[in-house]
Short mmCIF file of N, CA and C in Angstrom, two decimals:
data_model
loop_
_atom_site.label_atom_id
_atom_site.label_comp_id
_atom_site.label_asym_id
_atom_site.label_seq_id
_atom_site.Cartn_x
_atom_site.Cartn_y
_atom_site.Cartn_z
N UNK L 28 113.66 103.20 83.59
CA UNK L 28 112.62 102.59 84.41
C UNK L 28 113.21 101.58 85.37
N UNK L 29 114.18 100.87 84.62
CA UNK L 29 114.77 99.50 85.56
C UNK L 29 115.95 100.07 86.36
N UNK L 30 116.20 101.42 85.79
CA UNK L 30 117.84 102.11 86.71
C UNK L 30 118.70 101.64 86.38
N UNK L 31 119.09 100.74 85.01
CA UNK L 31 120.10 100.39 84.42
C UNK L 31 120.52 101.35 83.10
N UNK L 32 121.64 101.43 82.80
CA UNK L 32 122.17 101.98 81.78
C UNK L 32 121.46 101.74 80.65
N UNK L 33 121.16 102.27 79.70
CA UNK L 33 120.58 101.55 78.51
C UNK L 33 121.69 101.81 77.43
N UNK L 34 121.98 101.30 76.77
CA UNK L 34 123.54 101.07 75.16
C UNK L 34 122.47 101.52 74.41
N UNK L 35 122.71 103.33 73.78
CA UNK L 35 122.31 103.57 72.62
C UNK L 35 122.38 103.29 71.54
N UNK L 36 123.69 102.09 71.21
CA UNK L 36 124.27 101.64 70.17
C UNK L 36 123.54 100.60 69.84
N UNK L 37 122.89 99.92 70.51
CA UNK L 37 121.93 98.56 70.85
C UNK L 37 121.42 98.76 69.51
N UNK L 38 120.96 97.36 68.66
CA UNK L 38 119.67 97.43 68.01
C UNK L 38 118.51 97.93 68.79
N UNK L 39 117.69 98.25 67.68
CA UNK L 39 116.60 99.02 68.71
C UNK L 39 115.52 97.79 69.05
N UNK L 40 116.03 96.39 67.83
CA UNK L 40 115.28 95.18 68.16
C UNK L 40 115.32 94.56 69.33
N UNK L 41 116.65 94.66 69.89
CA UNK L 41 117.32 94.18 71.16
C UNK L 41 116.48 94.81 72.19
N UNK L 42 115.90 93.30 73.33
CA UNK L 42 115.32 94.15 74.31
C UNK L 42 115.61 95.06 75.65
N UNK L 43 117.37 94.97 75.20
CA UNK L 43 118.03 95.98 76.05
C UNK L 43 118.53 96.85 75.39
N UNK L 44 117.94 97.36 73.69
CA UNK L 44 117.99 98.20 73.02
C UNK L 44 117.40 99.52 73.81
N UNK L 45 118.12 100.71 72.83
CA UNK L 45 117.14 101.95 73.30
C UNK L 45 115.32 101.80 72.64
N UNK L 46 115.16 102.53 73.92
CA UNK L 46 113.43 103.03 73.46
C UNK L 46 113.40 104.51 74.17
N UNK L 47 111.85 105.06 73.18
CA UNK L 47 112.23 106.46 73.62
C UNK L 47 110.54 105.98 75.09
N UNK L 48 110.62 106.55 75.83
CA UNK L 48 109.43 106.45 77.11
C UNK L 48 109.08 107.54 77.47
N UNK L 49 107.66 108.13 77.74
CA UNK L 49 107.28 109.58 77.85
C UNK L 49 107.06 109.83 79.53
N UNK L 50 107.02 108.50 80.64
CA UNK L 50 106.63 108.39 81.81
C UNK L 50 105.60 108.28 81.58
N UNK L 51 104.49 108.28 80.83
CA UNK L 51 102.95 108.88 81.34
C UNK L 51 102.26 107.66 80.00
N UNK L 52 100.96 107.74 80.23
CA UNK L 52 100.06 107.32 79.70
C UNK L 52 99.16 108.17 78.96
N UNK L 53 99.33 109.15 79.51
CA UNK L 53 98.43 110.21 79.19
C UNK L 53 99.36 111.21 77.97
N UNK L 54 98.27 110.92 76.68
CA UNK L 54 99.35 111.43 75.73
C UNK L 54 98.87 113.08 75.91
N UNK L 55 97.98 113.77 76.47
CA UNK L 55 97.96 115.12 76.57
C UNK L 55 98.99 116.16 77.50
N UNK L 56 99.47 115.06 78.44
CA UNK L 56 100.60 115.42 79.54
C UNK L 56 101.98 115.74 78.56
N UNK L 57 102.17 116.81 78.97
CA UNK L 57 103.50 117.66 78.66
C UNK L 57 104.49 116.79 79.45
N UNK L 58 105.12 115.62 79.29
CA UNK L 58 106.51 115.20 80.23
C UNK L 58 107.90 114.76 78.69
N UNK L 59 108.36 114.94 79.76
CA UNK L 59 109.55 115.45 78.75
C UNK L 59 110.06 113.78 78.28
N UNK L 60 110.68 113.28 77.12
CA UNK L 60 111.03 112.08 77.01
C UNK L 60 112.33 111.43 77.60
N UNK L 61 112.32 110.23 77.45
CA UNK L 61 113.89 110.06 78.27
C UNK L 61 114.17 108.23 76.94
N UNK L 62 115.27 107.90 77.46
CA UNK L 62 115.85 106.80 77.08
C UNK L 62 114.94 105.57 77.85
N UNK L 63 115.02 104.44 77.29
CA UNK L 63 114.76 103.77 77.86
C UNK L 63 115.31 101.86 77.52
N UNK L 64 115.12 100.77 77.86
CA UNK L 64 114.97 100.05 77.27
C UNK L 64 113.78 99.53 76.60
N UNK L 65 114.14 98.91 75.33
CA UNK L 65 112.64 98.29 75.19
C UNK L 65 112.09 97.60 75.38
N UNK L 66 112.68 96.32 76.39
CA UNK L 66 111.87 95.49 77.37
C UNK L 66 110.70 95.77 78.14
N UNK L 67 111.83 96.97 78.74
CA UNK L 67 111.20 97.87 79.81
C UNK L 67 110.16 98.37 79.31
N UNK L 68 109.90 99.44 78.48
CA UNK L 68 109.22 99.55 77.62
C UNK L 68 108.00 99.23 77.74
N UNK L 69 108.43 98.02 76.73
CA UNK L 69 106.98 97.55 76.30
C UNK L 69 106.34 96.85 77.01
N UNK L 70 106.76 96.10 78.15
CA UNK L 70 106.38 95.73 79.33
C UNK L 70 105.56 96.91 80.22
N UNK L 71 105.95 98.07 79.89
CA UNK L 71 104.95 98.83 81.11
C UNK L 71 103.74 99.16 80.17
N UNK L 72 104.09 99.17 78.89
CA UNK L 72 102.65 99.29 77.96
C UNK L 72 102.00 100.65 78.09
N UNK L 73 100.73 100.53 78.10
CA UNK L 73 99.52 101.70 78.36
C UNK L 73 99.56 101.87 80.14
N UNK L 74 100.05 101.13 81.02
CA UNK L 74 100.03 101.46 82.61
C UNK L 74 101.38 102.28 82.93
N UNK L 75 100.95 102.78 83.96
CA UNK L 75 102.06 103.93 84.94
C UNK L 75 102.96 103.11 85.08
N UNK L 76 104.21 103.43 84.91
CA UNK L 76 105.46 102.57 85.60
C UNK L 76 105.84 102.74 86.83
N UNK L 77 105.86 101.55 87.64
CA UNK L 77 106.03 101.99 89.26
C UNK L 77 107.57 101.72 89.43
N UNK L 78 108.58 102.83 89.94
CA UNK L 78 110.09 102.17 90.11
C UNK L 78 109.73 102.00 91.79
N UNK L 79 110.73 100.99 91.53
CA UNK L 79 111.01 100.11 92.91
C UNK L 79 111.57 100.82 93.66
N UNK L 80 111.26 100.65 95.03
CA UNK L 80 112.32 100.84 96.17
C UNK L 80 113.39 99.75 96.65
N UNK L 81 114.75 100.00 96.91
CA UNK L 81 115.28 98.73 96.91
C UNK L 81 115.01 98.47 98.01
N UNK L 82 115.22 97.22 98.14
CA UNK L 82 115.44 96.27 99.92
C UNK L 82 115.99 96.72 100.75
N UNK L 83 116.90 97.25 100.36
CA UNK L 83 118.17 97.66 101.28
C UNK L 83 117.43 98.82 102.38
N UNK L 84 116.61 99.88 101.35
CA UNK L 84 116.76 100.78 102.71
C UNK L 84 115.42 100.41 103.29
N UNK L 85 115.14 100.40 104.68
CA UNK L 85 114.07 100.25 105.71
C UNK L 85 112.56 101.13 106.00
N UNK L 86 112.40 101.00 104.95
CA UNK L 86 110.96 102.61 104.75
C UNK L 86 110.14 102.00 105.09
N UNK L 87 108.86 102.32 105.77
CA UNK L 87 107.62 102.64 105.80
C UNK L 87 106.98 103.00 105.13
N UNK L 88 105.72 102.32 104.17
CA UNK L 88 105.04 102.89 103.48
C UNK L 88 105.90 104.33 102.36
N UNK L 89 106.59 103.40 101.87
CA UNK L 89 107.09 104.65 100.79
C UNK L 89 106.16 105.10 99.55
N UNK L 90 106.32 105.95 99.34
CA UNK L 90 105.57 106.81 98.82
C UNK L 90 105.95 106.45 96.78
N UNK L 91 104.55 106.37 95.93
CA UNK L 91 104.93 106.21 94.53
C UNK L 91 105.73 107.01 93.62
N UNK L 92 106.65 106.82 93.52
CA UNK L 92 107.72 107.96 92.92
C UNK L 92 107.52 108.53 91.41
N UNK L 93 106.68 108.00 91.19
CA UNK L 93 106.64 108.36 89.64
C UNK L 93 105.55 109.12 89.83
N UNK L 94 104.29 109.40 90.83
CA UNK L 94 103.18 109.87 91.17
C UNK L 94 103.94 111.24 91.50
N UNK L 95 104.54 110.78 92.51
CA UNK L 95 105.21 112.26 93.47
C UNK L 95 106.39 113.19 92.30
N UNK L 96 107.03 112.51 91.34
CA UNK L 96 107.75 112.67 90.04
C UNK L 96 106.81 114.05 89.58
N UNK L 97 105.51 113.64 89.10
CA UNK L 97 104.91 114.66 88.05
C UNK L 97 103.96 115.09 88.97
N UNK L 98 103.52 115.22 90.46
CA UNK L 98 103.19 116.28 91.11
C UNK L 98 104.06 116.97 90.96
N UNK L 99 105.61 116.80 91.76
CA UNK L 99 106.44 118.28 91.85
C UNK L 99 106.69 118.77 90.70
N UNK L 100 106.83 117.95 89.54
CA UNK L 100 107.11 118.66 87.78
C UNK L 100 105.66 120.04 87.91
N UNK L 101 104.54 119.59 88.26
CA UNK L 101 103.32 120.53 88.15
C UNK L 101 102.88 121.57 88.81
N UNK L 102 103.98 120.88 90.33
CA UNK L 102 103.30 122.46 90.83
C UNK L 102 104.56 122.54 91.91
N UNK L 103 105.34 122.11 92.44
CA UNK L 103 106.90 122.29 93.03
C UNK L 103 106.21 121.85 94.47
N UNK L 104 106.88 122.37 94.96
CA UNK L 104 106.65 122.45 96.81
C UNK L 104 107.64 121.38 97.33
N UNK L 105 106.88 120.95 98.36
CA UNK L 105 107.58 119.75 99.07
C UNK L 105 106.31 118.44 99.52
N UNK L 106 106.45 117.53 99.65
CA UNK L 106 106.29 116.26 99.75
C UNK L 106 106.76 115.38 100.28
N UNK L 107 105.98 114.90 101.76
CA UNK L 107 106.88 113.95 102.46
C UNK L 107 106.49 112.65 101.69
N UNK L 108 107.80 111.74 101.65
CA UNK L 108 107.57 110.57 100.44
C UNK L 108 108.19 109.23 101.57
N UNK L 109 108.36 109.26 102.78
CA UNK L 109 109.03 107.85 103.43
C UNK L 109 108.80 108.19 104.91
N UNK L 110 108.33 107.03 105.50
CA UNK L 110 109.11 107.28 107.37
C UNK L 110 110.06 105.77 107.15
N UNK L 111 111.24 106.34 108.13
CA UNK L 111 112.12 105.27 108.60
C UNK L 111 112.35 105.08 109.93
N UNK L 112 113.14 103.91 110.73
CA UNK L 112 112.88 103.94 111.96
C UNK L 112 113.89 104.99 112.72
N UNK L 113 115.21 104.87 111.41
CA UNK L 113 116.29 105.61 112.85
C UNK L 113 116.83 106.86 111.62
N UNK L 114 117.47 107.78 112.34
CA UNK L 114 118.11 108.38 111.22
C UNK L 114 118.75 107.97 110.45
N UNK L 115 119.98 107.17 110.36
CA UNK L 115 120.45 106.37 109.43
C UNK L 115 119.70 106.04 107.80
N UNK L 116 118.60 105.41 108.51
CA UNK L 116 118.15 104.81 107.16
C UNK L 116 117.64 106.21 106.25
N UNK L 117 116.95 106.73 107.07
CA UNK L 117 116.34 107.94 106.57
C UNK L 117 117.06 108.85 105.68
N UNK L 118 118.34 109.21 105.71
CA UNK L 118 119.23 110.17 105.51
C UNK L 118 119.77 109.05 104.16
N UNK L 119 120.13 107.51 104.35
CA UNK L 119 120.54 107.00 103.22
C UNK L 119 119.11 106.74 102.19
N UNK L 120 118.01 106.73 102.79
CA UNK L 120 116.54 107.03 102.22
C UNK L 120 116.62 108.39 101.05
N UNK L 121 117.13 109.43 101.86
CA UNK L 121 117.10 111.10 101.24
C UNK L 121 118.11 110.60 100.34
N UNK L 122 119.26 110.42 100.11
CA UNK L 122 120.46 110.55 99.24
C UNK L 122 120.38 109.64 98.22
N UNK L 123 119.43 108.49 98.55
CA UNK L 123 118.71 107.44 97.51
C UNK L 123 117.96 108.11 96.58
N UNK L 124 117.11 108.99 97.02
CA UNK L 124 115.64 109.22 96.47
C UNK L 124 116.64 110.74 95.31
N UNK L 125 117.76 111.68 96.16
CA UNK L 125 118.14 112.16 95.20
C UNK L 125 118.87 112.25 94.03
N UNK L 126 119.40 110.82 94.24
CA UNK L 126 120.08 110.17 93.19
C UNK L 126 119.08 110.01 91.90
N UNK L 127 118.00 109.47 92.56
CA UNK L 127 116.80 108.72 91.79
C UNK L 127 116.25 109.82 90.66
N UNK L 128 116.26 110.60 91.81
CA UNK L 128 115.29 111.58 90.72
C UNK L 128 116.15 112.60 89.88
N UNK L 129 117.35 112.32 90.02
CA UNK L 129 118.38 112.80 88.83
C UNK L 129 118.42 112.00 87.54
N UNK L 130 117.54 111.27 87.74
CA UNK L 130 117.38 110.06 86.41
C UNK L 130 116.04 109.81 86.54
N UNK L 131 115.16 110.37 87.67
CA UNK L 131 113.78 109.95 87.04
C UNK L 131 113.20 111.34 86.45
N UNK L 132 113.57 111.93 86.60
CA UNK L 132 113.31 113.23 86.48
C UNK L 132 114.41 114.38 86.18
N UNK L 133 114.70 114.08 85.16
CA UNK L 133 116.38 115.29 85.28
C UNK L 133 116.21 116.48 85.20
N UNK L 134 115.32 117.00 85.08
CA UNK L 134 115.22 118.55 84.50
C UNK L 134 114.28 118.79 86.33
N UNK L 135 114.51 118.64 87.23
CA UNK L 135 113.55 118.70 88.31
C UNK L 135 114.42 119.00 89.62
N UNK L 136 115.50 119.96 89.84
CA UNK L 136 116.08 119.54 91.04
C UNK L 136 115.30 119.68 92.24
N UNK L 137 115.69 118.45 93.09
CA UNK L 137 115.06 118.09 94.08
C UNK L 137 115.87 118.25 95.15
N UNK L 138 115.72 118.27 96.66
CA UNK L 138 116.76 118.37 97.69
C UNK L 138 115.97 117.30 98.89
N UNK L 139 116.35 116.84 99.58
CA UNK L 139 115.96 116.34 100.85
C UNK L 139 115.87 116.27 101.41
N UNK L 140 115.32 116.25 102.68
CA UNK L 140 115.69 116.63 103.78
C UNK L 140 114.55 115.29 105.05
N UNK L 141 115.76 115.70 106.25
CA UNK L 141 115.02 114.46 107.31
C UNK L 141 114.56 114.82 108.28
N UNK L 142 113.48 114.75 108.65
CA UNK L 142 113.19 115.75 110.22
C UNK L 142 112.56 114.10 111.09
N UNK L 143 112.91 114.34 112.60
CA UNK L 143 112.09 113.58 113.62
C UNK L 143 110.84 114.19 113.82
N UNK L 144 109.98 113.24 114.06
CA UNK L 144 108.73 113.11 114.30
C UNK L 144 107.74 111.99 114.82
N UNK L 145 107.73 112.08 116.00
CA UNK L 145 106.80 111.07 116.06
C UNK L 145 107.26 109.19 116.18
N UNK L 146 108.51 109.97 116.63
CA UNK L 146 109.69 108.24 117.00
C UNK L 146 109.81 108.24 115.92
N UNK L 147 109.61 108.61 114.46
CA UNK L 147 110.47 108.12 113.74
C UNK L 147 111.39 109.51 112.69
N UNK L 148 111.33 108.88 111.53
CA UNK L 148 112.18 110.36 110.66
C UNK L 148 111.67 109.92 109.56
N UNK L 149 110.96 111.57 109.05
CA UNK L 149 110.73 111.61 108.08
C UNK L 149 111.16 112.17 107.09
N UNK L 150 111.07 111.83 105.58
CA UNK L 150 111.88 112.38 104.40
C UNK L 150 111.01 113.27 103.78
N UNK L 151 111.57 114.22 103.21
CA UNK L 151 110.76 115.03 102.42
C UNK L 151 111.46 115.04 101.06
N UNK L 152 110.71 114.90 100.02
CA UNK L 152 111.58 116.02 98.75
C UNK L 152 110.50 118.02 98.54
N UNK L 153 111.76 118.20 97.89
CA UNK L 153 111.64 119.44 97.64
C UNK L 153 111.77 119.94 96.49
N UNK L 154 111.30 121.12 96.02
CA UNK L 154 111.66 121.41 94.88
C UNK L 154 110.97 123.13 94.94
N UNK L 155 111.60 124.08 94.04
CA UNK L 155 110.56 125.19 94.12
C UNK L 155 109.17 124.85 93.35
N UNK L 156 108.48 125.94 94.08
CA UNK L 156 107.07 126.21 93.21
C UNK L 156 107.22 126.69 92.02
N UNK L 157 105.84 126.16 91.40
CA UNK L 157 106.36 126.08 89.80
C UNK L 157 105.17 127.28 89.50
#
């Protein structure tokens, strides 16, 4: 959730211990489990966990990744998820977001891509139809 390593070796008391996290709230949702900490954890509770966008890159209205996460898990396609102002950011935007979702989502490959539009560039993820 926080994009830090979590130490499986950790007590599980430790709040940078492992925890197991399902993404979801919804215990009828099929999502697959992952590692987590248990800070993290228990801090997101019964609500959706929102991961951050960092500072660094320059987006527009970026798009909720954990939302856009278990759309493409449900039905694939593509999804524009950012505008940026120049290509630059955009393209380090795409290579961000596919990093991301190799850990927010591992079982999901995603690809990226940047098209102009409209003075600016937009990102898409991708994935096949499911």
């Amino acid at each position: 959730m926080c994009d830090e390593p979590v130490d499986a070796d950790r007590s599980v008391n430790d709040p940078r211990g492992p925890s197991v996290d399902s993404r979801t709230a919804d215990r009828k949702a099929k999502v697959v489990e992952r590692l987590a900490h248990r800070a993290c954890n228990t801090r997101k509770g019964a609500v959706k966990v929102v991961i951050a966008w960092p500072d660094r890159l320059h987006v527009v209205e970026p798009a909720p990744l954990v939302a856009v996460a278990e759309r493409l898990e449900r039905k694939g396609g593509r999804e524009l998820v950012a505008r940026c102002p120049s290509r630059r950011d955009a393209q380090e935007t795409a290579d961000w977001l596919v990093d991301r979702f190799s850990r927010l989502a591992p079982g999901l490959p995603v690809t990226a891509s940047v098209e102009q539009g409209g003075g600016q560039y937009l990102v898409a993820l991708a994935t096949r139809r499911r």
